[in-house]
Amino acid sequence: MSTTEEHPAQAGAEPLQYDEGYGPEVGVGPHPGPWPEDPRYDRALLAEGDRRNVVDAYRYWTREAIVADLDTRRHDFHVAVENWGHDFNIGSVVRTANAFLAKEVHIVGRRRWNRRGAMVTDRYQHVRHHPDTEALTAWAAAEDLPIIGIDNLPGSVPLERTVLPRRCVLLFGQEGPGLTEEARRHVAKVCSIAQFGSTRSINAGAAAAIAMHAWIQRYADVPAPE
């Protein structure tokens, strides 16, 4: 069964994390009972099991309850990505933004984007659309959020030597062309990621993960090891 198909035993199920037969089955089966009375729990999931791509603390919760809980502790950075050619990396960026609990993800350009790599994490992440970079810039200005471009361009400053603002928008271009000329005109600065090999650039999804984690390292309340 493909990762984009639904699990036959669960109506409206999310895609599996692996093709069947490769890797362990994710999640839990039907709740053994007695069922909790907490309204955050989904009775269908309690009855049928929960194979969604969520952490164990959210097993059997409704999607709405999970989003509401995440909203109480989202981080102060936003992620924006240009979408002019249906870049397959956008799904990966959304999934990483969910993992690092970004405030919102902003799709700039085409409204439709390739969701396969997101593994349904967009259901738990606020995603906002802007028709162009000018619209994103106007929104960010109204929110008093500086836009930080991430790209290896002449004149960019090393991310490794940069203190990212606590409240900011991290803007990424598409795989291949990187940030458009319009985007470069609207950013407060452009940060580059240090590279030491022969390739000219790294995958856009990987670059986004590195930049988000740079913010996490500086500002997030990382729990101590158990």
PDB file of C-alpha atoms in Angstrom:
ATOM      1  CA  MET A   1       0.000   0.000   0.000  1.00  0.00           C
ATOM      2  CA  SER A   2       1.371   3.416  -0.932  1.00  0.00           C
ATOM      3  CA  THR A   3       2.018   6.027   1.752  1.00  0.00           C
ATOM      4  CA  THR A   4      -0.603   8.239   0.128  1.00  0.00           C
ATOM      5  CA  GLU A   5      -3.422   5.726   0.467  1.00  0.00           C
ATOM      6  CA  GLU A   6      -5.741   5.424   3.444  1.00  0.00           C
ATOM      7  CA  HIS A   7      -5.575   2.607   5.969  1.00  0.00           C
ATOM      8  CA  PRO A   8      -8.591   0.416   5.163  1.00  0.00           C
ATOM      9  CA  ALA A   9      -9.516  -0.167   8.819  1.00  0.00           C
ATOM     10  CA  GLN A  10      -9.877   3.475   9.719  1.00  0.00           C
ATOM     11  CA  ALA A  11     -12.208   5.914   7.971  1.00  0.00           C
ATOM     12  CA  GLY A  12     -10.498   9.161   7.031  1.00  0.00           C
ATOM     13  CA  ALA A  13      -7.164   7.718   8.120  1.00  0.00           C
ATOM     14  CA  GLU A  14      -3.905   9.497   7.515  1.00  0.00           C
ATOM     15  CA  PRO A  15      -1.288   8.062   5.129  1.00  0.00           C
ATOM     16  CA  LEU A  16       0.978   5.394   6.562  1.00  0.00           C
ATOM     17  CA  GLN A  17       4.538   6.414   7.385  1.00  0.00           C
ATOM     18  CA  TYR A  18       5.959   3.419   5.511  1.00  0.00           C
ATOM     19  CA  ASP A  19       4.868   1.101   2.744  1.00  0.00           C
ATOM     20  CA  GLU A  20       3.395  -1.981   4.394  1.00  0.00           C
ATOM     21  CA  GLY A  21       6.070  -4.557   5.109  1.00  0.00           C
ATOM     22  CA  TYR A  22       8.794  -1.942   5.633  1.00  0.00           C
ATOM     23  CA  GLY A  23       9.261  -0.670   9.161  1.00  0.00           C
ATOM     24  CA  PRO A  24       7.111  -1.178  12.243  1.00  0.00           C
ATOM     25  CA  GLU A  25       3.429  -0.374  12.298  1.00  0.00           C
ATOM     26  CA  VAL A  26       2.884   3.081  13.721  1.00  0.00           C
ATOM     27  CA  GLY A  27       0.435   3.901  16.497  1.00  0.00           C
ATOM     28  CA  VAL A  28      -1.856   1.860  18.681  1.00  0.00           C
ATOM     29  CA  GLY A  29      -4.830  -0.431  18.263  1.00  0.00           C
ATOM     30  CA  PRO A  30      -8.308  -0.020  19.776  1.00  0.00           C
ATOM     31  CA  HIS A  31      -8.350   1.339  23.329  1.00  0.00           C
ATOM     32  CA  PRO A  32      -8.726  -1.569  25.789  1.00  0.00           C
ATOM     33  CA  GLY A  33     -11.057   0.437  28.012  1.00  0.00           C
ATOM     34  CA  PRO A  34     -12.518   1.806  30.067  1.00  0.00           C
ATOM     35  CA  TRP A  35     -12.672   4.745  27.686  1.00  0.00           C
ATOM     36  CA  PRO A  36     -11.655   8.179  29.018  1.00  0.00           C
ATOM     37  CA  GLU A  37     -14.422  10.739  29.410  1.00  0.00           C
ATOM     38  CA  ASP A  38     -12.190  13.645  28.352  1.00  0.00           C
ATOM     39  CA  PRO A  39     -13.850  15.392  25.352  1.00  0.00           C
ATOM     40  CA  ARG A  40     -10.473  15.666  23.612  1.00  0.00           C
ATOM     41  CA  TYR A  41     -10.631  11.957  22.784  1.00  0.00           C
ATOM     42  CA  ASP A  42     -12.110  10.777  19.486  1.00  0.00           C
ATOM     43  CA  ARG A  43     -14.539   7.904  20.039  1.00  0.00           C
ATOM     44  CA  ALA A  44     -13.936   6.501  16.551  1.00  0.00           C
ATOM     45  CA  LEU A  45     -10.197   6.340  17.200  1.00  0.00           C
ATOM     46  CA  LEU A  46     -10.779   4.760  20.606  1.00  0.00           C
ATOM     47  CA  ALA A  47     -12.845   2.066  18.922  1.00  0.00           C
ATOM     48  CA  GLU A  48     -10.708   1.464  15.813  1.00  0.00           C
ATOM     49  CA  GLY A  49      -7.185   2.397  16.894  1.00  0.00           C
ATOM     50  CA  ASP A  50      -4.972   5.366  16.092  1.00  0.00           C
ATOM     51  CA  ARG A  51      -2.334   4.929  13.372  1.00  0.00           C
ATOM     52  CA  ARG A  52      -1.749   8.634  12.722  1.00  0.00           C
ATOM     53  CA  ASN A  53       1.657  10.262  12.510  1.00  0.00           C
ATOM     54  CA  VAL A  54       1.408  11.978  15.927  1.00  0.00           C
ATOM     55  CA  VAL A  55       3.401  11.699  19.150  1.00  0.00           C
ATOM     56  CA  ASP A  56       2.128   9.290  21.788  1.00  0.00           C
ATOM     57  CA  ALA A  57       0.810  12.071  24.011  1.00  0.00           C
ATOM     58  CA  TYR A  58      -1.847  12.797  21.362  1.00  0.00           C
ATOM     59  CA  ARG A  59      -2.997   9.210  20.782  1.00  0.00           C
ATOM     60  CA  TYR A  60      -6.778   9.004  20.349  1.00  0.00           C
ATOM     61  CA  TRP A  61      -7.177  12.801  20.483  1.00  0.00           C
ATOM     62  CA  THR A  62      -9.300  14.600  17.885  1.00  0.00           C
ATOM     63  CA  ARG A  63      -7.456  16.714  15.353  1.00  0.00           C
ATOM     64  CA  GLU A  64      -9.108  19.845  16.731  1.00  0.00           C
ATOM     65  CA  ALA A  65      -7.932  19.050  20.259  1.00  0.00           C
ATOM     66  CA  ILE A  66      -4.363  18.500  19.066  1.00  0.00           C
ATOM     67  CA  VAL A  67      -4.315  21.811  17.169  1.00  0.00           C
ATOM     68  CA  ALA A  68      -5.754  23.649  20.171  1.00  0.00           C
ATOM     69  CA  ASP A  69      -3.053  22.227  22.426  1.00  0.00           C
ATOM     70  CA  LEU A  70      -0.280  23.071  19.952  1.00  0.00           C
ATOM     71  CA  ASP A  71      -1.640  26.626  19.688  1.00  0.00           C
ATOM     72  CA  THR A  72      -0.947  27.192  23.395  1.00  0.00           C
ATOM     73  CA  ARG A  73       2.805  26.825  22.876  1.00  0.00           C
ATOM     74  CA  ARG A  74       3.727  27.611  19.281  1.00  0.00           C
ATOM     75  CA  HIS A  75       7.060  29.293  18.718  1.00  0.00           C
ATOM     76  CA  ASP A  76       7.534  32.854  17.519  1.00  0.00           C
ATOM     77  CA  PHE A  77       9.041  32.143  14.103  1.00  0.00           C
ATOM     78  CA  HIS A  78       7.126  31.783  10.852  1.00  0.00           C
ATOM     79  CA  VAL A  79       8.196  29.879   7.756  1.00  0.00           C
ATOM     80  CA  ALA A  80       7.520  31.103   4.224  1.00  0.00           C
ATOM     81  CA  VAL A  81       8.338  29.308   0.989  1.00  0.00           C
ATOM     82  CA  GLU A  82       7.997  30.450  -2.601  1.00  0.00           C
ATOM     83  CA  ASN A  83       5.814  28.215  -4.766  1.00  0.00           C
ATOM     84  CA  TRP A  84       6.026  29.061  -8.447  1.00  0.00           C
ATOM     85  CA  GLY A  85       6.581  25.569  -9.863  1.00  0.00           C
ATOM     86  CA  HIS A  86       4.927  23.118  -7.455  1.00  0.00           C
ATOM     87  CA  ASP A  87       8.219  22.389  -5.676  1.00  0.00           C
ATOM     88  CA  PHE A  88       8.104  18.910  -4.116  1.00  0.00           C
ATOM     89  CA  ASN A  89      10.175  20.197  -1.179  1.00  0.00           C
ATOM     90  CA  ILE A  90       7.307  22.267   0.237  1.00  0.00           C
ATOM     91  CA  GLY A  91       5.738  19.240   1.894  1.00  0.00           C
ATOM     92  CA  SER A  92       9.019  18.499   3.661  1.00  0.00           C
ATOM     93  CA  VAL A  93       9.265  22.132   4.804  1.00  0.00           C
ATOM     94  CA  VAL A  94       5.742  21.963   6.249  1.00  0.00           C
ATOM     95  CA  ARG A  95       6.527  18.718   8.067  1.00  0.00           C
ATOM     96  CA  THR A  96       9.658  20.251   9.607  1.00  0.00           C
ATOM     97  CA  ALA A  97       7.766  23.413  10.544  1.00  0.00           C
ATOM     98  CA  ASN A  98       5.284  21.207  12.377  1.00  0.00           C
ATOM     99  CA  ALA A  99       8.080  19.306  14.135  1.00  0.00           C
ATOM    100  CA  PHE A 100       9.646  22.558  15.358  1.00  0.00           C
ATOM    101  CA  LEU A 101       6.213  24.102  16.085  1.00  0.00           C
ATOM    102  CA  ALA A 102       6.420  27.153  13.844  1.00  0.00           C
ATOM    103  CA  LYS A 103       3.712  29.744  14.366  1.00  0.00           C
ATOM    104  CA  GLU A 104       2.515  29.527  10.758  1.00  0.00           C
ATOM    105  CA  VAL A 105       3.634  28.370   7.321  1.00  0.00           C
ATOM    106  CA  HIS A 106       3.193  30.805   4.432  1.00  0.00           C
ATOM    107  CA  ILE A 107       2.899  29.630   0.832  1.00  0.00           C
ATOM    108  CA  VAL A 108       3.921  32.407  -1.570  1.00  0.00           C
ATOM    109  CA  GLY A 109       2.761  32.154  -5.184  1.00  0.00           C
ATOM    110  CA  ARG A 110       0.574  29.306  -6.349  1.00  0.00           C
ATOM    111  CA  ARG A 111      -2.060  28.280  -3.829  1.00  0.00           C
ATOM    112  CA  ARG A 112      -1.812  24.561  -4.587  1.00  0.00           C
ATOM    113  CA  TRP A 113       1.322  22.813  -3.347  1.00  0.00           C
ATOM    114  CA  ASN A 114       2.660  19.255  -3.279  1.00  0.00           C
ATOM    115  CA  ARG A 115       1.475  17.822   0.037  1.00  0.00           C
ATOM    116  CA  ARG A 116       2.992  14.350  -0.251  1.00  0.00           C
ATOM    117  CA  GLY A 117       6.121  15.140   1.770  1.00  0.00           C
ATOM    118  CA  ALA A 118       4.067  16.774   4.546  1.00  0.00           C
ATOM    119  CA  MET A 119       2.740  13.376   5.678  1.00  0.00           C
ATOM    120  CA  VAL A 120      -0.515  15.107   6.681  1.00  0.00           C
ATOM    121  CA  THR A 121       1.247  17.374   9.195  1.00  0.00           C
ATOM    122  CA  ASP A 122      -0.458  20.326   7.477  1.00  0.00           C
ATOM    123  CA  ARG A 123      -3.643  19.245   9.307  1.00  0.00           C
ATOM    124  CA  TYR A 124      -1.992  20.366  12.543  1.00  0.00           C
ATOM    125  CA  GLN A 125      -0.147  23.410  11.176  1.00  0.00           C
ATOM    126  CA  HIS A 126      -1.620  26.801  10.315  1.00  0.00           C
ATOM    127  CA  VAL A 127      -0.935  27.425   6.615  1.00  0.00           C
ATOM    128  CA  ARG A 128      -1.542  30.839   5.060  1.00  0.00           C
ATOM    129  CA  HIS A 129      -1.409  31.731   1.354  1.00  0.00           C
ATOM    130  CA  HIS A 130      -0.020  34.920  -0.215  1.00  0.00           C
ATOM    131  CA  PRO A 131      -0.277  35.517  -3.979  1.00  0.00           C
ATOM    132  CA  ASP A 132       3.181  37.103  -4.168  1.00  0.00           C
ATOM    133  CA  THR A 133       6.116  38.304  -2.092  1.00  0.00           C
ATOM    134  CA  GLU A 134       4.692  41.814  -1.910  1.00  0.00           C
ATOM    135  CA  ALA A 135       1.601  40.450  -0.162  1.00  0.00           C
ATOM    136  CA  LEU A 136       3.760  38.463   2.275  1.00  0.00           C
ATOM    137  CA  THR A 137       5.831  41.576   2.969  1.00  0.00           C
ATOM    138  CA  ALA A 138       2.722  43.671   3.669  1.00  0.00           C
ATOM    139  CA  TRP A 139       1.411  41.043   6.071  1.00  0.00           C
ATOM    140  CA  ALA A 140       4.777  40.740   7.852  1.00  0.00           C
ATOM    141  CA  ALA A 141       5.079  44.531   8.171  1.00  0.00           C
ATOM    142  CA  ALA A 142       1.628  44.710   9.759  1.00  0.00           C
ATOM    143  CA  GLU A 143       2.746  42.050  12.253  1.00  0.00           C
ATOM    144  CA  ASP A 144       6.114  43.786  12.855  1.00  0.00           C
ATOM    145  CA  LEU A 145       7.982  40.692  11.679  1.00  0.00           C
ATOM    146  CA  PRO A 146      11.304  40.979   9.823  1.00  0.00           C
ATOM    147  CA  ILE A 147      11.737  38.629   6.862  1.00  0.00           C
ATOM    148  CA  ILE A 148      15.022  36.710   6.805  1.00  0.00           C
ATOM    149  CA  GLY A 149      15.884  35.104   3.486  1.00  0.00           C
ATOM    150  CA  ILE A 150      17.833  31.844   3.478  1.00  0.00           C
ATOM    151  CA  ASP A 151      19.984  31.329   0.370  1.00  0.00           C
ATOM    152  CA  ASN A 152      23.643  31.063  -0.608  1.00  0.00           C
ATOM    153  CA  LEU A 153      23.874  34.359  -2.473  1.00  0.00           C
ATOM    154  CA  PRO A 154      26.682  36.885  -2.929  1.00  0.00           C
ATOM    155  CA  GLY A 155      26.581  39.274   0.022  1.00  0.00           C
ATOM    156  CA  SER A 156      24.700  36.887   2.308  1.00  0.00           C
ATOM    157  CA  VAL A 157      25.820  36.537   5.917  1.00  0.00           C
ATOM    158  CA  PRO A 158      26.600  33.130   7.449  1.00  0.00           C
ATOM    159  CA  LEU A 159      23.684  31.714   9.393  1.00  0.00           C
ATOM    160  CA  GLU A 160      26.241  30.187  11.762  1.00  0.00           C
ATOM    161  CA  ARG A 161      27.377  33.699  12.735  1.00  0.00           C
ATOM    162  CA  THR A 162      23.924  35.276  12.826  1.00  0.00           C
ATOM    163  CA  VAL A 163      21.546  35.761  15.747  1.00  0.00           C
ATOM    164  CA  LEU A 164      18.104  35.282  14.271  1.00  0.00           C
ATOM    165  CA  PRO A 165      15.362  37.516  15.696  1.00  0.00           C
ATOM    166  CA  ARG A 166      13.011  35.762  18.105  1.00  0.00           C
ATOM    167  CA  ARG A 167      10.029  36.989  16.084  1.00  0.00           C
ATOM    168  CA  CYS A 168      10.694  36.618  12.390  1.00  0.00           C
ATOM    169  CA  VAL A 169       9.727  35.041   9.079  1.00  0.00           C
ATOM    170  CA  LEU A 170      12.236  32.647   7.530  1.00  0.00           C
ATOM    171  CA  LEU A 171      11.786  32.824   3.758  1.00  0.00           C
ATOM    172  CA  PHE A 172      12.960  30.062   1.417  1.00  0.00           C
ATOM    173  CA  GLY A 173      13.047  29.911  -2.353  1.00  0.00           C
ATOM    174  CA  GLN A 174      12.359  26.978  -4.622  1.00  0.00           C
ATOM    175  CA  GLU A 175      14.661  24.085  -5.320  1.00  0.00           C
ATOM    176  CA  GLY A 176      17.028  25.183  -8.076  1.00  0.00           C
ATOM    177  CA  PRO A 177      16.514  28.941  -8.569  1.00  0.00           C
ATOM    178  CA  GLY A 178      16.394  29.792  -4.869  1.00  0.00           C
ATOM    179  CA  LEU A 179      14.988  33.145  -3.785  1.00  0.00           C
ATOM    180  CA  THR A 180      13.490  35.195  -6.597  1.00  0.00           C
ATOM    181  CA  GLU A 181      14.691  38.717  -7.332  1.00  0.00           C
ATOM    182  CA  GLU A 182      11.432  40.070  -5.899  1.00  0.00           C
ATOM    183  CA  ALA A 183      11.965  38.151  -2.674  1.00  0.00           C
ATOM    184  CA  ARG A 184      15.528  39.456  -2.344  1.00  0.00           C
ATOM    185  CA  ARG A 185      14.242  43.020  -2.545  1.00  0.00           C
ATOM    186  CA  HIS A 186      11.866  42.505   0.370  1.00  0.00           C
ATOM    187  CA  VAL A 187      14.013  40.710   2.952  1.00  0.00           C
ATOM    188  CA  ALA A 188      15.789  42.380   5.872  1.00  0.00           C
ATOM    189  CA  LYS A 189      18.843  40.196   5.239  1.00  0.00           C
ATOM    190  CA  VAL A 190      19.869  36.978   3.542  1.00  0.00           C
ATOM    191  CA  CYS A 191      21.634  34.262   5.512  1.00  0.00           C
ATOM    192  CA  SER A 192      23.684  31.504   3.928  1.00  0.00           C
ATOM    193  CA  ILE A 193      24.398  27.997   5.215  1.00  0.00           C
ATOM    194  CA  ALA A 194      28.043  26.972   5.307  1.00  0.00           C
ATOM    195  CA  GLN A 195      28.959  24.169   2.906  1.00  0.00           C
ATOM    196  CA  PHE A 196      32.252  22.335   2.543  1.00  0.00           C
ATOM    197  CA  GLY A 197      31.772  19.815  -0.271  1.00  0.00           C
ATOM    198  CA  SER A 198      31.621  19.927  -4.053  1.00  0.00           C
ATOM    199  CA  THR A 199      27.888  20.552  -4.537  1.00  0.00           C
ATOM    200  CA  ARG A 200      26.726  24.086  -5.299  1.00  0.00           C
ATOM    201  CA  SER A 201      23.754  23.881  -2.958  1.00  0.00           C
ATOM    202  CA  ILE A 202      21.832  21.652  -0.600  1.00  0.00           C
ATOM    203  CA  ASN A 203      18.234  20.495  -0.896  1.00  0.00           C
ATOM    204  CA  ALA A 204      15.729  23.260  -0.132  1.00  0.00           C
ATOM    205  CA  GLY A 205      13.965  21.105   2.435  1.00  0.00           C
ATOM    206  CA  ALA A 206      17.259  20.398   4.195  1.00  0.00           C
ATOM    207  CA  ALA A 207      18.165  24.097   4.192  1.00  0.00           C
ATOM    208  CA  ALA A 208      14.826  24.940   5.777  1.00  0.00           C
ATOM    209  CA  ALA A 209      15.368  22.338   8.496  1.00  0.00           C
ATOM    210  CA  ILE A 210      18.835  23.715   9.280  1.00  0.00           C
ATOM    211  CA  ALA A 211      17.570  27.294   9.524  1.00  0.00           C
ATOM    212  CA  MET A 212      14.606  26.354  11.717  1.00  0.00           C
ATOM    213  CA  HIS A 213      16.847  24.356  14.016  1.00  0.00           C
ATOM    214  CA  ALA A 214      19.193  27.351  14.334  1.00  0.00           C
ATOM    215  CA  TRP A 215      16.212  29.244  15.764  1.00  0.00           C
ATOM    216  CA  ILE A 216      15.335  26.298  18.036  1.00  0.00           C
ATOM    217  CA  GLN A 217      18.869  26.077  19.416  1.00  0.00           C
ATOM    218  CA  ARG A 218      18.780  29.703  20.495  1.00  0.00           C
ATOM    219  CA  TYR A 219      15.221  30.210  21.735  1.00  0.00           C
ATOM    220  CA  ALA A 220      13.342  26.969  22.369  1.00  0.00           C
ATOM    221  CA  ASP A 221      12.850  25.517  25.819  1.00  0.00           C
ATOM    222  CA  VAL A 222      14.512  22.173  25.130  1.00  0.00           C
ATOM    223  CA  PRO A 223      13.659  19.601  27.813  1.00  0.00           C
ATOM    224  CA  ALA A 224      16.463  17.955  29.754  1.00  0.00           C
ATOM    225  CA  PRO A 225      17.134  14.282  28.977  1.00  0.00           C
ATOM    226  CA  GLU A 226      15.152  11.857  31.088  1.00  0.00           C
TER     227      GLU A 226
END
